Short mmCIF file of C-alpha atoms in Angstrom, two decimals:
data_model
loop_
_atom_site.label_atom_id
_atom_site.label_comp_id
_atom_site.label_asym_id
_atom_site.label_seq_id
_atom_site.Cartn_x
_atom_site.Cartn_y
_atom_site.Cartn_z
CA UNK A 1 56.95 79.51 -71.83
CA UNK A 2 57.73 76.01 -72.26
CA UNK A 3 55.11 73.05 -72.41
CA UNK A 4 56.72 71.00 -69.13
CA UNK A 5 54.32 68.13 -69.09
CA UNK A 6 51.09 66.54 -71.04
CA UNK A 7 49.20 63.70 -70.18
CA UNK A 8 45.94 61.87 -72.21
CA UNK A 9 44.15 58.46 -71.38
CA UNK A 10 40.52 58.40 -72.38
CA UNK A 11 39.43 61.37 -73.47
CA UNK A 12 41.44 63.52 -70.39
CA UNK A 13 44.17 66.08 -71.38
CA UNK A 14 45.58 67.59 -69.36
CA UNK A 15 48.64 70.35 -69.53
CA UNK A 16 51.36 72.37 -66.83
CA UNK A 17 52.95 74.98 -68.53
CA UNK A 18 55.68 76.70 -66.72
CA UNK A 19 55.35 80.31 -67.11
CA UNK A 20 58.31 82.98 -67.42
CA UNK A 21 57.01 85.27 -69.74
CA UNK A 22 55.32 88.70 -69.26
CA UNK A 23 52.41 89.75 -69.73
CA UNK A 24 52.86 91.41 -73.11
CA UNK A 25 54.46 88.23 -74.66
CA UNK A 26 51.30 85.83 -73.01
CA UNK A 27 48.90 88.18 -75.05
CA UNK A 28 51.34 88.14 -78.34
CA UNK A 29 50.49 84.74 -78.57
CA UNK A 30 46.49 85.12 -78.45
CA UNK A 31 44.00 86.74 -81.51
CA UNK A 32 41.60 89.10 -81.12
CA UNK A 33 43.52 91.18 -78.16
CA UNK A 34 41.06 94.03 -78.04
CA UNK A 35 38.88 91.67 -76.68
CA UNK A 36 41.35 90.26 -74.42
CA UNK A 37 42.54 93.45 -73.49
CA UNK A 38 39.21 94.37 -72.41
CA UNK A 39 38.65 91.61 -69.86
CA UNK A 40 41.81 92.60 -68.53
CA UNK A 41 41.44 95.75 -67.58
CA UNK A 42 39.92 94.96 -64.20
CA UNK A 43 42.73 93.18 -63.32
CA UNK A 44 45.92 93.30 -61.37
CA UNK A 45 49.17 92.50 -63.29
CA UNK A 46 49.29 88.77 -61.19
CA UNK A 47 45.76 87.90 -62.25
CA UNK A 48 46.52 89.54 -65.85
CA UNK A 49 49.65 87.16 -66.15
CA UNK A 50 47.52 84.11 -64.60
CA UNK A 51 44.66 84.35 -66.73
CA UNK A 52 46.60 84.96 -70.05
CA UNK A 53 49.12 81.74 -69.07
CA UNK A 54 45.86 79.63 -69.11
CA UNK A 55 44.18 81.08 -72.32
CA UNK A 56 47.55 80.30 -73.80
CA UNK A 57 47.78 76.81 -72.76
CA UNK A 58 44.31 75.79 -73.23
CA UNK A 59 44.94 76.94 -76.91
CA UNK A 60 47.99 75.11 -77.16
CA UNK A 61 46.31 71.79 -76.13
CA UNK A 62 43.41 72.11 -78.28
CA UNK A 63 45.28 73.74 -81.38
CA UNK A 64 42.50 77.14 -81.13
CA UNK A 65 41.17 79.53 -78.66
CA UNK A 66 38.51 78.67 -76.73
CA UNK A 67 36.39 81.06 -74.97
CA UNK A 68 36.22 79.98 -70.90
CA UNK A 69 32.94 81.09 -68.68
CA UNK A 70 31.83 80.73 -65.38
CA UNK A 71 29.00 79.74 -63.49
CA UNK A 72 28.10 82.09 -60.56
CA UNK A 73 29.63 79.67 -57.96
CA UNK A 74 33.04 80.49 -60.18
CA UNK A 75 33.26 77.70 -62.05
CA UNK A 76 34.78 77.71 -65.48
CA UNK A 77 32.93 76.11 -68.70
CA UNK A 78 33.96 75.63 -72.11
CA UNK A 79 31.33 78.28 -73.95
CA UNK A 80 31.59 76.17 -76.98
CA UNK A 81 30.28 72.94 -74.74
CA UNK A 82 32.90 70.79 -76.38
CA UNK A 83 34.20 69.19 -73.24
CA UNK A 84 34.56 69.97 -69.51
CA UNK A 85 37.52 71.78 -67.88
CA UNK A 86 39.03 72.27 -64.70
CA UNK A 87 42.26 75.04 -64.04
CA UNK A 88 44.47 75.71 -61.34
CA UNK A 89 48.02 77.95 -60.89
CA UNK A 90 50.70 78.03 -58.68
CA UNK A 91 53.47 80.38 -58.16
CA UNK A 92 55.44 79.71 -62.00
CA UNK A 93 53.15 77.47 -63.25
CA UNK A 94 49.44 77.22 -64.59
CA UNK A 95 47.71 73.98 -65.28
CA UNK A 96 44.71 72.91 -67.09
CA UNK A 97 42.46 69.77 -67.17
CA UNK A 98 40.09 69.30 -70.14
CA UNK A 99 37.84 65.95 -70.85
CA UNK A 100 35.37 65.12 -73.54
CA UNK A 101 32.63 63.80 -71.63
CA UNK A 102 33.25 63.59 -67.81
CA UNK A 103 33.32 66.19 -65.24
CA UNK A 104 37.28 66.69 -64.57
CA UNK A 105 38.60 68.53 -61.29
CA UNK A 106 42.49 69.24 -60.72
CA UNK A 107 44.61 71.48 -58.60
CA UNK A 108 48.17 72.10 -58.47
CA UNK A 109 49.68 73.29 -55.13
CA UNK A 110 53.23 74.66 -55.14
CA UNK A 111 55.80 72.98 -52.65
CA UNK A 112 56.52 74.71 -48.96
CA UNK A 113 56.61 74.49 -45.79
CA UNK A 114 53.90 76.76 -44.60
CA UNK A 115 51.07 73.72 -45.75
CA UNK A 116 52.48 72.30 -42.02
CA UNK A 117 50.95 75.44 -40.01
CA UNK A 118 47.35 74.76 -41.58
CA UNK A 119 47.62 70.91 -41.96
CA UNK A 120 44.95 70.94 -38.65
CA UNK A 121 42.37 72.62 -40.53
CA UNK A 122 42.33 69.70 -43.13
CA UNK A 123 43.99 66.60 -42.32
CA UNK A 124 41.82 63.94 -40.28
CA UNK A 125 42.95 61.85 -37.72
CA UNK A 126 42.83 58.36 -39.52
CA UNK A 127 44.72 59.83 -42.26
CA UNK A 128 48.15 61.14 -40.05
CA UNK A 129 49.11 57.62 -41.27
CA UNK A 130 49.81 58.36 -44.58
CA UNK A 131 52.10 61.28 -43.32
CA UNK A 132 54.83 58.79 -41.75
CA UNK A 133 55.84 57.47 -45.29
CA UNK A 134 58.82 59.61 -47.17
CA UNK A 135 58.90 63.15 -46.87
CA UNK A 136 55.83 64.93 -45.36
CA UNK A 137 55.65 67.76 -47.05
CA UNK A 138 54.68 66.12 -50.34
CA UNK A 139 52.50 63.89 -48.14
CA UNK A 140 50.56 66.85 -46.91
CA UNK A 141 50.08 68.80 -49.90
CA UNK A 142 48.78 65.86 -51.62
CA UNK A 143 45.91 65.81 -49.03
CA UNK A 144 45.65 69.27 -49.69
CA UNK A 145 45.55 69.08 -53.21
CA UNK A 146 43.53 66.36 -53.52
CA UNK A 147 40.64 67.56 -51.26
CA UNK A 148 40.56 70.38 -53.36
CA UNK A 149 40.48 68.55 -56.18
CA UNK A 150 37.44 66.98 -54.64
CA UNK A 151 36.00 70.37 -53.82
CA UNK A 152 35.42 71.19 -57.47
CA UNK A 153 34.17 68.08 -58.64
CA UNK A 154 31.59 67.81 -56.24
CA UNK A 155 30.44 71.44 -57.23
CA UNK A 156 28.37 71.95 -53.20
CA UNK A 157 29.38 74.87 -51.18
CA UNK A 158 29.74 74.21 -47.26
CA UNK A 159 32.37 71.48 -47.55
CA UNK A 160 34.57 70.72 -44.52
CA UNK A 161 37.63 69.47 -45.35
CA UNK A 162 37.80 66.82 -42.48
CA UNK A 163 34.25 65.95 -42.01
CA UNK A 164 32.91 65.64 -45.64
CA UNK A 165 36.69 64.58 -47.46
CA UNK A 166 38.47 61.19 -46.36
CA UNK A 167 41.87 60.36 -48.14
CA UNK A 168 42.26 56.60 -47.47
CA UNK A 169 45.30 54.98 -46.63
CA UNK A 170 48.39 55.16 -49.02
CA UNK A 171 51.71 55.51 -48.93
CA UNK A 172 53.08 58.71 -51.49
CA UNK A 173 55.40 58.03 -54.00
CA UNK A 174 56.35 60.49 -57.06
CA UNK A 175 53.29 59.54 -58.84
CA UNK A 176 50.33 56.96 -59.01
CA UNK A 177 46.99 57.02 -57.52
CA UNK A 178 45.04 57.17 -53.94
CA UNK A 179 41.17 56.39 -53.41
CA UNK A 180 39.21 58.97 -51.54
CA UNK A 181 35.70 59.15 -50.15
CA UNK A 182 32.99 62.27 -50.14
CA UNK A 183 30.44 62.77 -47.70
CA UNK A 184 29.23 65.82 -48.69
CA UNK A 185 26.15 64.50 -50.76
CA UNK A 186 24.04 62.13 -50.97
CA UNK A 187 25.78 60.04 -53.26
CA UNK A 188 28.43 60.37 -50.95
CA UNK A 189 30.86 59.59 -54.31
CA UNK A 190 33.96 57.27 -54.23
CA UNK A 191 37.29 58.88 -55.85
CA UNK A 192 40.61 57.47 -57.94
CA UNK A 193 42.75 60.84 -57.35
CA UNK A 194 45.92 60.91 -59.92
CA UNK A 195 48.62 62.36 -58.86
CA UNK A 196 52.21 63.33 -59.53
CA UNK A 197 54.88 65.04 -57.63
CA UNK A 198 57.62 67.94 -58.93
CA UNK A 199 60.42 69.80 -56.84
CA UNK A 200 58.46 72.69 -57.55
CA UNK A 201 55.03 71.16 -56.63
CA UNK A 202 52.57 68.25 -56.50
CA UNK A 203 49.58 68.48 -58.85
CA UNK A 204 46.47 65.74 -58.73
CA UNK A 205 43.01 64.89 -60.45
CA UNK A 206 40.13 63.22 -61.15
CA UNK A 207 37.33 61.81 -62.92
CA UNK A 208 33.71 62.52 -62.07
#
């Protein structure tokens, strides 16, 4: 289960881990697996394997175990309140987001075709733009991934992924940033989305 990529800048770390191993090895690398082994019980052998690859990376980037919760909406918290945390997981690979003082959101979308059937249901028409620039599959899935991105930080239920998330004009590359807009709440917040690109997927965040 090799570390494939960190990144830090002010107070952010973040961590994809691609995962190969099974779910006996993921637990062989945790304490206390009675506990663990508990919480598992309810679940199938994907979700066992998906929520073991993240306990094992978050431990990895902080150097312990930490103990993740969730608000009712599903959100996950650090129980120890030491920071804020966002994970996702894609087919091979799980990813977590941790800061020490900002809400952090961050999804990672694994690469196909099928995003193409669904892109109606998400992409706005004064963003088709950005789609004409290099290959539009990456395009689209970072629209994808970064509205869902959004989604998290802005923590509201009822969010329509054309009317309340804008993805202004950019042209993708294999990494950098975009801006994006909310109108979801009042605020109606202004973004910097990171992002960075992989054969096996694209994978962006942000800073509340």
């Amino acid at each position: 289960m090799p570390l494939y990529r960190t990144h830090r800048e002010e107070g952010l770390l973040l961590g994809i881990w691609k995962s190969d191993e099974t779910t006996g090895q993921l637990l062989a690398l945790l304490e206390h697996l009675s506990w663990y082994e508990g919480k598992l019980a309810k679940f199938s052998e994907n979700r066992k394997h998906e929520w073991l690859a993240v306990r094992v990376l978050l431990k990895t980037l902080c150097g312990e175990e930490k103990e993740i919760a969730y608000y009712p909406s599903g959100r996950p918290y650090l129980k120890d309140g030491s920071g804020y945390i966002s994970i996702s997981h894609t087919r091979g690979y799980v990813a977590v987001a941790l800061h020490s003082s900002r809400e952090v959101g961050m999804d990672i979308e694994q690469y196909g075709t099928r995003v193409k059937k669904v892109a109606s249901r998400f992409i706005r028409p004064d963003e088709e733009q950005n789609l004409s620039h290099g290959d539009e599959i990456y395009a689209l899935l970072l629209h994808w991934s970064a509205k869902e991105t959004l989604f998290k930080l802005i923590g509201e239920e009822e969010v329509d992924l054309i009317h309340h998330l804008h993805i202004l004009p950019f042209t993708p590359s294999g990494e950098g940033t975009f801006e994006a807009q909310e109108y979801r709440t009042e605020q109606q917040g202004h973004y910097c989305i990171h992002y960075f690109t992989h054969p096996d997927f694209v994978l962006t965040w942000a800073i509340k």
